[in-house]
Coordinates of C-alpha atoms in Angstrom, one line a residue:
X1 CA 27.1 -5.1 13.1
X2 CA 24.0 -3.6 14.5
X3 CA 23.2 -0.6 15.8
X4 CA 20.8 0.2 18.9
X5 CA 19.5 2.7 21.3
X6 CA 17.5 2.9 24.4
X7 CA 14.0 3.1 23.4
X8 CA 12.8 3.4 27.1
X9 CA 11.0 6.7 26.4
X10 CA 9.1 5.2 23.2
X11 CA 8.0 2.0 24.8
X12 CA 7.3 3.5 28.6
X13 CA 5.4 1.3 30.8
X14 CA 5.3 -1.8 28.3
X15 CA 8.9 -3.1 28.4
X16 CA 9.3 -6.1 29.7
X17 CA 11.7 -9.0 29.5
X18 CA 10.8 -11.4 26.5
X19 CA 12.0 -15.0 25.4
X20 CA 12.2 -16.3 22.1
X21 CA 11.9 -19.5 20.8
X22 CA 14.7 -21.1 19.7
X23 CA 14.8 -23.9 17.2
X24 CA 15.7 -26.4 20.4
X25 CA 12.5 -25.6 22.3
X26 CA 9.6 -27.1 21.8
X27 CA 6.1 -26.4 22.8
X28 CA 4.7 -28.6 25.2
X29 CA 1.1 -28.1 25.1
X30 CA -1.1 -30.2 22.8
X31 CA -0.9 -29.5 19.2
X32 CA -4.5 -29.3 19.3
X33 CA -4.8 -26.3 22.6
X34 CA -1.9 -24.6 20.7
X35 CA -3.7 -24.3 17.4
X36 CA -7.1 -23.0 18.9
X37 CA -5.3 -20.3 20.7
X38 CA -3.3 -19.6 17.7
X39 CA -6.6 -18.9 16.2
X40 CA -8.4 -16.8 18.3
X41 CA -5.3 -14.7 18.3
X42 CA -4.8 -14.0 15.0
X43 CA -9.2 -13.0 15.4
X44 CA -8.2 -10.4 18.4
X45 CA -5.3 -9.1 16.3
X46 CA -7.4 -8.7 13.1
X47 CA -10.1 -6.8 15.1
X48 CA -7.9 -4.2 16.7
X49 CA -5.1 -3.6 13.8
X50 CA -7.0 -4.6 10.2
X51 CA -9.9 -1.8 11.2
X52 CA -7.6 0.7 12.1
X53 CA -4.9 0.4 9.2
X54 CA -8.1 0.0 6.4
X55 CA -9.5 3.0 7.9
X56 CA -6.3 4.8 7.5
X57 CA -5.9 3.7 4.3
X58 CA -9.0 4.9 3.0
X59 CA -8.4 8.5 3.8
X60 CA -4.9 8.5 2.9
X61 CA -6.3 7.3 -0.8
X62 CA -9.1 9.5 -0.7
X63 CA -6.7 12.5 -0.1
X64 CA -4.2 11.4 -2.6
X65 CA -7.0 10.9 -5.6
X66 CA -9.8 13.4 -4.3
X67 CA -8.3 15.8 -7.0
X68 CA -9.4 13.9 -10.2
X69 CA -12.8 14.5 -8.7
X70 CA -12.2 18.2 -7.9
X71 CA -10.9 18.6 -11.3
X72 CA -14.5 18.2 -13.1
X73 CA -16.5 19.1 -10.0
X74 CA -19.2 21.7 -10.6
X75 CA -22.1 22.8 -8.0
X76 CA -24.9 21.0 -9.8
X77 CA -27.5 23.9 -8.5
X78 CA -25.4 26.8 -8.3
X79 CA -22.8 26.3 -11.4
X80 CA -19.5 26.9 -8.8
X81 CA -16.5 26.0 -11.0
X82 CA -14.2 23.2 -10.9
X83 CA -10.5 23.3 -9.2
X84 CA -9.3 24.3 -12.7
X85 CA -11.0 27.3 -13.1
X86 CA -11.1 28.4 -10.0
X87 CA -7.9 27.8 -8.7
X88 CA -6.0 27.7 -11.7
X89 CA -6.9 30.5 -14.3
X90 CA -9.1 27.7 -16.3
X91 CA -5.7 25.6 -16.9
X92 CA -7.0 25.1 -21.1
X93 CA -3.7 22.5 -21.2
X94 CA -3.9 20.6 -18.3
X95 CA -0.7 20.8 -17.2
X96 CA -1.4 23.2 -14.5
X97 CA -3.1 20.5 -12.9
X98 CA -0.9 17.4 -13.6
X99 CA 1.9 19.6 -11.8
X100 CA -0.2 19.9 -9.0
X101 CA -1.0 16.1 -9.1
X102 CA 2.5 15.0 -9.7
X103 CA 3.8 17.4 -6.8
X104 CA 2.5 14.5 -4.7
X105 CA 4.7 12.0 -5.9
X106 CA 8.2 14.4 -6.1
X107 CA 7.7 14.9 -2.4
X108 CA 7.0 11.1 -1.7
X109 CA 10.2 10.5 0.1
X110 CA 10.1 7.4 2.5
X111 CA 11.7 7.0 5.7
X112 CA 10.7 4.0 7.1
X113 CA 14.2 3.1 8.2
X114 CA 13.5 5.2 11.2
X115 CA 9.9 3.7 11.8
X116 CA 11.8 1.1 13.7
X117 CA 13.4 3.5 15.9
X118 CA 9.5 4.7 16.8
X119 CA 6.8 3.0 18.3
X120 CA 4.3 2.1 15.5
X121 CA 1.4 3.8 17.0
X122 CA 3.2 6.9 17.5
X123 CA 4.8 6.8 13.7
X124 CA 1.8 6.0 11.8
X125 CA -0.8 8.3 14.6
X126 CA 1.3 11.0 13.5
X127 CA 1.4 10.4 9.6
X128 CA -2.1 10.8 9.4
X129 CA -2.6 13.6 11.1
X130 CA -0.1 15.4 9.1
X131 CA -1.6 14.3 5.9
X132 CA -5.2 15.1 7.1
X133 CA -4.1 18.7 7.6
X134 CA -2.5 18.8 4.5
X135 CA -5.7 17.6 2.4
X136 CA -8.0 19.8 5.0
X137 CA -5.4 22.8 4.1
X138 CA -6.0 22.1 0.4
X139 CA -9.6 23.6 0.5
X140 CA -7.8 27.3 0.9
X141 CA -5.6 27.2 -2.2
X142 CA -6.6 29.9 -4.4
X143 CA -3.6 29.4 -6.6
X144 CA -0.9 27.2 -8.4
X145 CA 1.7 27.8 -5.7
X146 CA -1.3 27.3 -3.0
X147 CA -2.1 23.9 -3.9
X148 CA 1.4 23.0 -4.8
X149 CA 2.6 23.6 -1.7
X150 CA 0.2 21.8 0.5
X151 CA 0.3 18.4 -2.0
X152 CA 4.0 18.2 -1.9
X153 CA 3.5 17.8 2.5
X154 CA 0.7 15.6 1.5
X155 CA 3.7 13.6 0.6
X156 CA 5.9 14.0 2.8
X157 CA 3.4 12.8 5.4
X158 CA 2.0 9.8 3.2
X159 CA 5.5 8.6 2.7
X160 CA 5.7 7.8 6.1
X161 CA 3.0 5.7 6.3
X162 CA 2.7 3.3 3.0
X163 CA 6.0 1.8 3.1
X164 CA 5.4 1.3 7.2
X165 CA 2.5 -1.2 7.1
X166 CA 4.2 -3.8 5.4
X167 CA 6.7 -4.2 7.9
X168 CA 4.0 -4.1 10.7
X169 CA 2.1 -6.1 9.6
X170 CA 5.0 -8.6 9.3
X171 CA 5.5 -8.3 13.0
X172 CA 1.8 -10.0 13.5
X173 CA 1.2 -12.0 10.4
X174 CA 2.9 -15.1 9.0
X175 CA 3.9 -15.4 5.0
X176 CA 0.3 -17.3 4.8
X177 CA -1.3 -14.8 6.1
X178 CA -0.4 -11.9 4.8
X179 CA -1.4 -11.8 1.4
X180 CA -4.9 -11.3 2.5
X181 CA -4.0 -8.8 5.3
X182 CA -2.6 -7.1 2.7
X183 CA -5.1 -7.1 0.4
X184 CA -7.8 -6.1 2.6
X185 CA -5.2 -3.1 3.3
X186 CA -4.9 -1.8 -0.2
X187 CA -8.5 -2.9 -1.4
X188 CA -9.3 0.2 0.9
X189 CA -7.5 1.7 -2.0
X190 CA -10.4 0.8 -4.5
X191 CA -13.0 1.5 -2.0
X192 CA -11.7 4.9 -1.5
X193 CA -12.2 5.2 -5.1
X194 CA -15.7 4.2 -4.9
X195 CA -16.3 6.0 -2.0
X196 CA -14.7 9.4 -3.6
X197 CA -17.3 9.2 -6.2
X198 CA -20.1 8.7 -4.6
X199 CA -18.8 11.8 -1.9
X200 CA -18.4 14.0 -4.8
X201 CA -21.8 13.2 -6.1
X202 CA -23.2 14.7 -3.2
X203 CA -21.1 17.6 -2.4
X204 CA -21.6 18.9 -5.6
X205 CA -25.2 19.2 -5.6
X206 CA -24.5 21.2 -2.5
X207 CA -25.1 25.2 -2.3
X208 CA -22.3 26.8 -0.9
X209 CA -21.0 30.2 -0.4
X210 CA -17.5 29.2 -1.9
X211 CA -16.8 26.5 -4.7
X212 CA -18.3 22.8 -4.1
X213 CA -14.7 21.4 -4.7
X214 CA -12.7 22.8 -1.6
X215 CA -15.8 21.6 0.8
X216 CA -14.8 17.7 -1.2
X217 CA -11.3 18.5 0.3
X218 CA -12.6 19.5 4.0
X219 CA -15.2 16.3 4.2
X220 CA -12.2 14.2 3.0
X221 CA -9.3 15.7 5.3
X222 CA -10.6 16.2 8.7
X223 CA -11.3 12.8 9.1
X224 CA -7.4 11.2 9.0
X225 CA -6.7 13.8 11.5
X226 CA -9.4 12.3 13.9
X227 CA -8.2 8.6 13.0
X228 CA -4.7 9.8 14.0
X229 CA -5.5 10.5 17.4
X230 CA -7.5 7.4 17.9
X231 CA -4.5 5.2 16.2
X232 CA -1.9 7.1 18.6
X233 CA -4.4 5.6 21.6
X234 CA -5.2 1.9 20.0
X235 CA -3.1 0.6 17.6
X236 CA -0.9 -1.8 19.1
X237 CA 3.0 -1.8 19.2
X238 CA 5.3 -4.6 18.5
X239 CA 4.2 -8.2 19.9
X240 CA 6.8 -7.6 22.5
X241 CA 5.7 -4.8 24.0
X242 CA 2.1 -3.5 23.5
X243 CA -0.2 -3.8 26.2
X244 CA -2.7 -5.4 24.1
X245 CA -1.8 -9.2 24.5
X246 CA -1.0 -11.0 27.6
X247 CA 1.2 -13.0 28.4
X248 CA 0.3 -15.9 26.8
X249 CA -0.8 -14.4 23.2
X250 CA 2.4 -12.5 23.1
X251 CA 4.3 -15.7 23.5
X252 CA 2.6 -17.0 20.6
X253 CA 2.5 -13.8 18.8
X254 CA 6.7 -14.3 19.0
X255 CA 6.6 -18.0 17.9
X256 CA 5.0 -16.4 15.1
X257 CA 7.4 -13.2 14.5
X258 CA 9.9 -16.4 14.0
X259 CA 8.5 -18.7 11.4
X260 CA 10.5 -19.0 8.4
X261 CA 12.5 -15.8 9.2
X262 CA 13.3 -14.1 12.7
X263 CA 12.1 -10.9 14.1
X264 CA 14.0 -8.6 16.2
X265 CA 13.7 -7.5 19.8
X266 CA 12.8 -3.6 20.0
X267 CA 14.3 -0.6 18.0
X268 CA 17.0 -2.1 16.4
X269 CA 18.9 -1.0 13.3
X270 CA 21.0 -3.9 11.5
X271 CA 23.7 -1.7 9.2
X272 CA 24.9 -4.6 7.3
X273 CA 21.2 -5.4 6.3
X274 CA 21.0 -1.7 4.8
X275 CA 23.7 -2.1 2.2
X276 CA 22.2 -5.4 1.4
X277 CA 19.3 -4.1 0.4
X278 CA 20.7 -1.1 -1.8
X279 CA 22.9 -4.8 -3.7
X280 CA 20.2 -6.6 -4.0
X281 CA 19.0 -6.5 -8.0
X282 CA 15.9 -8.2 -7.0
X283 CA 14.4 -5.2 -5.4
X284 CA 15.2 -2.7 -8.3
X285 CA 13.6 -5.6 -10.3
X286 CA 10.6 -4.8 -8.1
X287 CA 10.8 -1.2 -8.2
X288 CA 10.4 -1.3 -11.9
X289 CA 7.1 -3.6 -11.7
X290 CA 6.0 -1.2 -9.1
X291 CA 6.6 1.8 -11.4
X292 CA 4.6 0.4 -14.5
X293 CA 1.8 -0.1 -11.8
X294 CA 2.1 2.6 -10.9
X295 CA 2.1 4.6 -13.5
X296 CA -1.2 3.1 -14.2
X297 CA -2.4 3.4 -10.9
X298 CA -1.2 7.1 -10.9
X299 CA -3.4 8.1 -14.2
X300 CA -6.2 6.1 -13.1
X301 CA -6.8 8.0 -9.4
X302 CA -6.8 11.1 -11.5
X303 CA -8.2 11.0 -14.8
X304 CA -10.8 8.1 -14.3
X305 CA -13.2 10.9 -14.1
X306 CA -12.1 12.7 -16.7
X307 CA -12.1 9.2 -19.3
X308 CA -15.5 8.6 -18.3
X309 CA -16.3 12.0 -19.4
X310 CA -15.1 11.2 -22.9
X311 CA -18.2 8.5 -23.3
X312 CA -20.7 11.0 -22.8
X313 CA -21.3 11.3 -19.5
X314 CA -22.6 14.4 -17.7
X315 CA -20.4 15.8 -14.9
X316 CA -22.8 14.4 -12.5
X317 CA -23.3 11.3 -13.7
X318 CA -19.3 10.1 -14.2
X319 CA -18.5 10.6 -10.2
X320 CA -20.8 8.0 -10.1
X321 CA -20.1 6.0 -12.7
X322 CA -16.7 5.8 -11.1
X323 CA -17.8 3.8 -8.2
X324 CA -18.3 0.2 -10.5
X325 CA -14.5 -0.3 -11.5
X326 CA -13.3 0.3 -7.8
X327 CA -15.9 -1.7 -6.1
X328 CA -15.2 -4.9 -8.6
X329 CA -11.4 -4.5 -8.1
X330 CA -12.1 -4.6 -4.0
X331 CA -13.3 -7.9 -4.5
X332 CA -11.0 -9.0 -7.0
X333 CA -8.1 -7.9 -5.2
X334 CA -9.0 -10.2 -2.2
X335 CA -10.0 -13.5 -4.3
X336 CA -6.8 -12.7 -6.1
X337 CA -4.5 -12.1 -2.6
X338 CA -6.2 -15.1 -1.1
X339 CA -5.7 -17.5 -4.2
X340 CA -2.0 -16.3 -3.9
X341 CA -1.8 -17.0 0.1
X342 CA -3.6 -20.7 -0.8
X343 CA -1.1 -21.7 -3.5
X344 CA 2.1 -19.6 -1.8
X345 CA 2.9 -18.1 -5.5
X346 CA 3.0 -14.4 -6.1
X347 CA 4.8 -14.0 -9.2
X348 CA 2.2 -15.5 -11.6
X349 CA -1.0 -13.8 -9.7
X350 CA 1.1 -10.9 -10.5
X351 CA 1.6 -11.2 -14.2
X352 CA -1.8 -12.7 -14.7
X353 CA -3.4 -9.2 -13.1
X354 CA -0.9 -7.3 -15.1
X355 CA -2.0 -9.2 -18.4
X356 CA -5.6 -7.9 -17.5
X357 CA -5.1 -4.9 -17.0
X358 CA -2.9 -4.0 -20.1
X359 CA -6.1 -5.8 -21.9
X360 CA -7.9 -2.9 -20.9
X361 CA -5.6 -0.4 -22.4
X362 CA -5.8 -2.2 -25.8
X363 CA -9.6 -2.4 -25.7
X364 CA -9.1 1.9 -24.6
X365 CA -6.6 1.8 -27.9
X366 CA -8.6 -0.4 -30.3
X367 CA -12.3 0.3 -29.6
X368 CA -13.2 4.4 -30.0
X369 CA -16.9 4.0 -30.2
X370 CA -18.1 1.4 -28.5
X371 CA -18.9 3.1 -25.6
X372 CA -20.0 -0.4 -23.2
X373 CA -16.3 -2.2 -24.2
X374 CA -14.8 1.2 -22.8
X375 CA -16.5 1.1 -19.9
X376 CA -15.7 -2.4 -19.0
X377 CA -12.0 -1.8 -20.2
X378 CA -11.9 0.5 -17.2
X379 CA -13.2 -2.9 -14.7
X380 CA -9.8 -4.7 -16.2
X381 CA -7.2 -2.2 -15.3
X382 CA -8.6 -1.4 -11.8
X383 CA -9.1 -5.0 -11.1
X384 CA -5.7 -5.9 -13.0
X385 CA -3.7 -2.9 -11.5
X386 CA -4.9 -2.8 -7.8
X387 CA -4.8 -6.7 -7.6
X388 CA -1.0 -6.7 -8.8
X389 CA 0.3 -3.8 -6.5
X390 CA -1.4 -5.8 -3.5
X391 CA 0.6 -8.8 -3.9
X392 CA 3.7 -7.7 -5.0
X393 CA 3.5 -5.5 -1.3
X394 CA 2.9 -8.7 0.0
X395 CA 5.6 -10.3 -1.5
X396 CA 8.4 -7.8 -0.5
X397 CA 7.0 -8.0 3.2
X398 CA 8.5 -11.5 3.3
X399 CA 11.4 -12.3 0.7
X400 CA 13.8 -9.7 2.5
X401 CA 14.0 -12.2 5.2
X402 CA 15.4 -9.1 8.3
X403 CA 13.5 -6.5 9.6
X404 CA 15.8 -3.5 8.4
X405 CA 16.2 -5.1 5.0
X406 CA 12.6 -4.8 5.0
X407 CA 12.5 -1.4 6.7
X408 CA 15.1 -0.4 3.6
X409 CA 14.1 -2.1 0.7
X410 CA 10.2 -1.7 0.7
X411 CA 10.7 1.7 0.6
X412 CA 13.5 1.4 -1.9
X413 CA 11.0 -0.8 -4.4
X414 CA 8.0 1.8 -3.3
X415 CA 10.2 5.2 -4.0
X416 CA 11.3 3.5 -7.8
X417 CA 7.8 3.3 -7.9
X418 CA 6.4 6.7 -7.3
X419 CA 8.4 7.6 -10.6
X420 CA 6.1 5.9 -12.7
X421 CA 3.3 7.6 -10.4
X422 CA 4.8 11.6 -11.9
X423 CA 4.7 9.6 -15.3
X424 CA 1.3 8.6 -15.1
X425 CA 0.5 12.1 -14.0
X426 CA 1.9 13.6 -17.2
X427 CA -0.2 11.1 -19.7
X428 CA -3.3 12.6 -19.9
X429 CA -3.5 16.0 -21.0
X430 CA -6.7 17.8 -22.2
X431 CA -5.3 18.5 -25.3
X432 CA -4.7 15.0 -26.1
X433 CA -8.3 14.1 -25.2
X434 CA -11.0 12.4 -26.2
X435 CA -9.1 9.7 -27.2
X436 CA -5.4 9.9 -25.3
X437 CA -3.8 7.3 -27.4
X438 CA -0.3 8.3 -25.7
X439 CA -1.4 7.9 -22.4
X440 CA -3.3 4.4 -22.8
X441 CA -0.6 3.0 -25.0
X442 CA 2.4 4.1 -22.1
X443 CA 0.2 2.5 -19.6
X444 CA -0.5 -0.7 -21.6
X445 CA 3.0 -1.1 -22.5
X446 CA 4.6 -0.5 -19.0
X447 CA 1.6 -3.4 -17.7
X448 CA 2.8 -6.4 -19.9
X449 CA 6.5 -5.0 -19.1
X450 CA 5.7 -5.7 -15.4
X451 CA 4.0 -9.1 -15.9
X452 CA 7.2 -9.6 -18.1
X453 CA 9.2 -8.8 -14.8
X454 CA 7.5 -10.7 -12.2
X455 CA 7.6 -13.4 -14.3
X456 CA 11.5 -12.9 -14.1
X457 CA 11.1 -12.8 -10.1
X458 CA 9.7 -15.8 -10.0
X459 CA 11.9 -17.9 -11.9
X460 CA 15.3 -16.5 -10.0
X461 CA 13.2 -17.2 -6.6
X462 CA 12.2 -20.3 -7.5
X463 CA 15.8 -21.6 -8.8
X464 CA 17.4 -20.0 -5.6
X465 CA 15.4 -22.2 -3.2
X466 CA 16.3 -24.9 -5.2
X467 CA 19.8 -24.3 -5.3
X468 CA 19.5 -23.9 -1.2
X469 CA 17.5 -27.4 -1.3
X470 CA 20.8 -29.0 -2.9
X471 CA 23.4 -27.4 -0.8
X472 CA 21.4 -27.3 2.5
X473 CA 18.4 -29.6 2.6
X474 CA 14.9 -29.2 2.8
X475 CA 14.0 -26.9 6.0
X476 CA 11.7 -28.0 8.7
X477 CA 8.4 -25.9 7.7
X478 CA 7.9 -23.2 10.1
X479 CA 11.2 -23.2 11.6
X480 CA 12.7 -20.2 12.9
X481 CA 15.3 -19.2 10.7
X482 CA 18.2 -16.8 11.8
X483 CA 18.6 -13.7 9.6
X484 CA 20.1 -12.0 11.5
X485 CA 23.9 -11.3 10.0
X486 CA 22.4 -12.5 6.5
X487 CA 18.6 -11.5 6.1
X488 CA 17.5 -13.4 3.2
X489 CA 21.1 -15.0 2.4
X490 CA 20.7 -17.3 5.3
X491 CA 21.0 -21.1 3.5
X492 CA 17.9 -22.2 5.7
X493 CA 15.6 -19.2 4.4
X494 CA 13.0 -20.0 1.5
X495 CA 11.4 -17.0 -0.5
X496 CA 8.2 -17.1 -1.7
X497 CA 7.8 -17.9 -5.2

């Protein structure tokens, strides 16, 4: 059963009547013509959507993390405080500020359900510009219940547009493809870290009439507010209906939508699909990796800074000493994504990432003094943790098989997951410092629990195509599969292992 309604006014002035390939049709042009044009489509679509999403990416991390920076942020020439002490009455347990951190996560409440129901450009323009006000607004708390308030919409407005790029880019991007698309997306994660660092460095040598911190959250806000409006203008809608393909590239763009799976025709909700999705053990499975990543991932954003502190840096020198670990786990995170695209495997990239990354924990545990093995156990968890996350997005963008299965159970996995995010907000005290053996040990257990799971994943995937192979035969590759009463069910779909 399906439910619809007229999205006339959301799609004004690009509707038009569209055609897909069925598994009868063929295409009659050359192999040869049909694969170069594939090609320089796939170019024109990176070029317009990659830039924009990356971009938004980027300042929706750096307005998530900025506050690890802001918590040991000082005005090099000037001695302004730090958000603690100036916004939270010096905050001598810490927990003041993992309240404020964590209030992020409570409020992280995903609706992509109704993304479908929206144009994509309007949904994710107005996302941003939501959050970006939020951050922006940040700069004018002068108290717990100030900055409390204004993370907690940070939320709400981020919510909306994390769980939504998978499923767009699934609209554009075959299951060989995105791996890498994805990758690229979420490695803006690690360069925002980078990025934060070296954008604290300067703003705190900076001499200002107010504290250095809340002029961090201004340079770091008002930018996703002007993205917004330019995404609102040029990001393009679903193949069917944006203005930016003709006619020809959205014809292929469709014979794309439809390999291996089957994408819909405009705003359209498929019930059945929903309560699938809330059956399906498989996804809680994939919550529960996503939470121990999480977690870390969590901790990481907002006490890197504060770790590095611990090895005798000065508060200048560890904003920029946090740049390393996030610019190495950019590039790791695509070699690993386009490894797992190559060999079409994402459970073991998964646990192998995971297995790094806990090895960083134990070196945090097991070494206290040697200050180099520290610093590059902080390389392996970025690398391990951001590399995992990527391309177990990646994965879920695929294996759901229907568009509102996907619409539903990314942000199912992704909500499980935010759980371990308040977790890993709680792990690091002050009063547990230097060494925070509670908080490295949580985060090094919950990694090799993860590795343990997607190791799980990929066994029941691969014995279920298996079992598929026997009853049903081998599929023709690329052959549009019909998923529509059964998503991923359908005996001709094949997950990715």
């Amino acid at each position: 059963m399906t439910s619809t309604y007229d999205d006339s006014k959301e799609f004004k002035g690009e509707d038009m009547k569209v055609e897909v390939a069925t598994e009868e049709q063929t295409i009659t042009e050359a192999p040869g013509t049909w694969f170069l044009e594939e090609k320089r489509l796939i170019r024109k679509l990176d070029r317009r959507i990659l830039p924009i999403a990356c971009l938004l990416y980027l300042f929706a991390y750096l307005d998530r993390s900025n506050l690890g920076n802001a918590r040991v942020l000082t005005g090099t020439n000037d001695g302004k405080p730090p958000l603690p002490t100036d916004a939270l009455g010096g905050d001598p347990t810490g927990l003041l500020f993992d309240w404020v951190n964590s209030a992020f996560f409570f409020s992280y409440v995903p609706a992509t359900i109704l993304s479908k129901l929206v144009a994509p450009r309007i949904w994710l323009a107005l996302a941003a510009i939501g959050w970006g006000m939020c951050s922006t607004l940040m700069s004018t708390g002068f108290n717990f219940a100030g900055l409390m308030t204004t993370r907690v919409f940070l939320g709400i407005f981020e919510a909306g547009f994390g769980p939504a790029i998978p499923l767009y880019f699934s609209l554009f991007y075959t299951k060989e493809e995105m791996g890498l698309r994805m990758a690229y997306w979420f490695g803006f994660a690690a360069v925002a870290g980078a990025f934060g660092g070296i954008v604290a460095f300067g703003i705190q040598n900076a001499v200002l009439p107010f504290s250095n911190w809340r002029l961090l959250f201004i340079v770091e806000g008002m930018p996703a507010v002007c993205l917004g409006i330019l995404t609102f203008f040029f990001l393009p809608d679903r193949p069917e209906s944006t203005h930016y393909l003709n006619e020809r590239e959205r014809e292929i763009a469709l014979a794309r939508m439809n390999r291996g799976t089957s994408g819909d025709v405009g705003a359209v909700v498929h019930k059945s699909h929903i309560t699938m999705a809330f059956r399906d053990w498989r996804i809680y499975t994939g919550g529960i990796i996503y939470f121990a990543l999480n977690c870390s991932l969590a901790s990481t954003s907002a006490f890197l800074p504060t770790i590095l502190k611990t090895l005798g840096f000065s508060s200048a020198r560890v904003q920029l000493m946090t740049v390393p670990p996030y610019a190495v786990a950019a590039f790791v995170i695509v070699l690993g994504s386009w490894i797992s695209d190559r060999i079409q495997s994402r459970g073991i990239p998964i646990a192998l990432a995971s297995l790094v990354g806990g090895a960083g924990y134990l070196i945090l545990l097991f070494v206290p003094t040697n200050l180099h093995a520290r610093y590059f156990a902080t390389f392996c968890i970025t690398s391990g943790t951001y590399t995992s996350i990527g391309i177990i997005i990646a994965w879920f963008a695929h294996n759901l098989g229907s568009e509102t299965k996907k619409a539903t159970g990314i942000p199912m996995f992704m909500a499980i997951g935010q759980c371990g995010s308040i977790l890993g907000s709680h792990l690091f005290p002050s009063t547990e410092g230097p060494r925070y053996i509670k908080g490295f040990a949580v985060c090094c257990g919950l990694e090799l629990f993860g590795a343990l799971c997607a190791l799980i994943m990929t066994i029941s995937y691969r014995m279920d195509n298996a079992r598929r192979n026997k009853l049903h035969g081998i599929p023709k590759e690329d052959a549009r599969v019909d998923v529509t009463e059964m998503a991923d069910k359908a005996p001709t779909f094949r997950y990715i292992i």
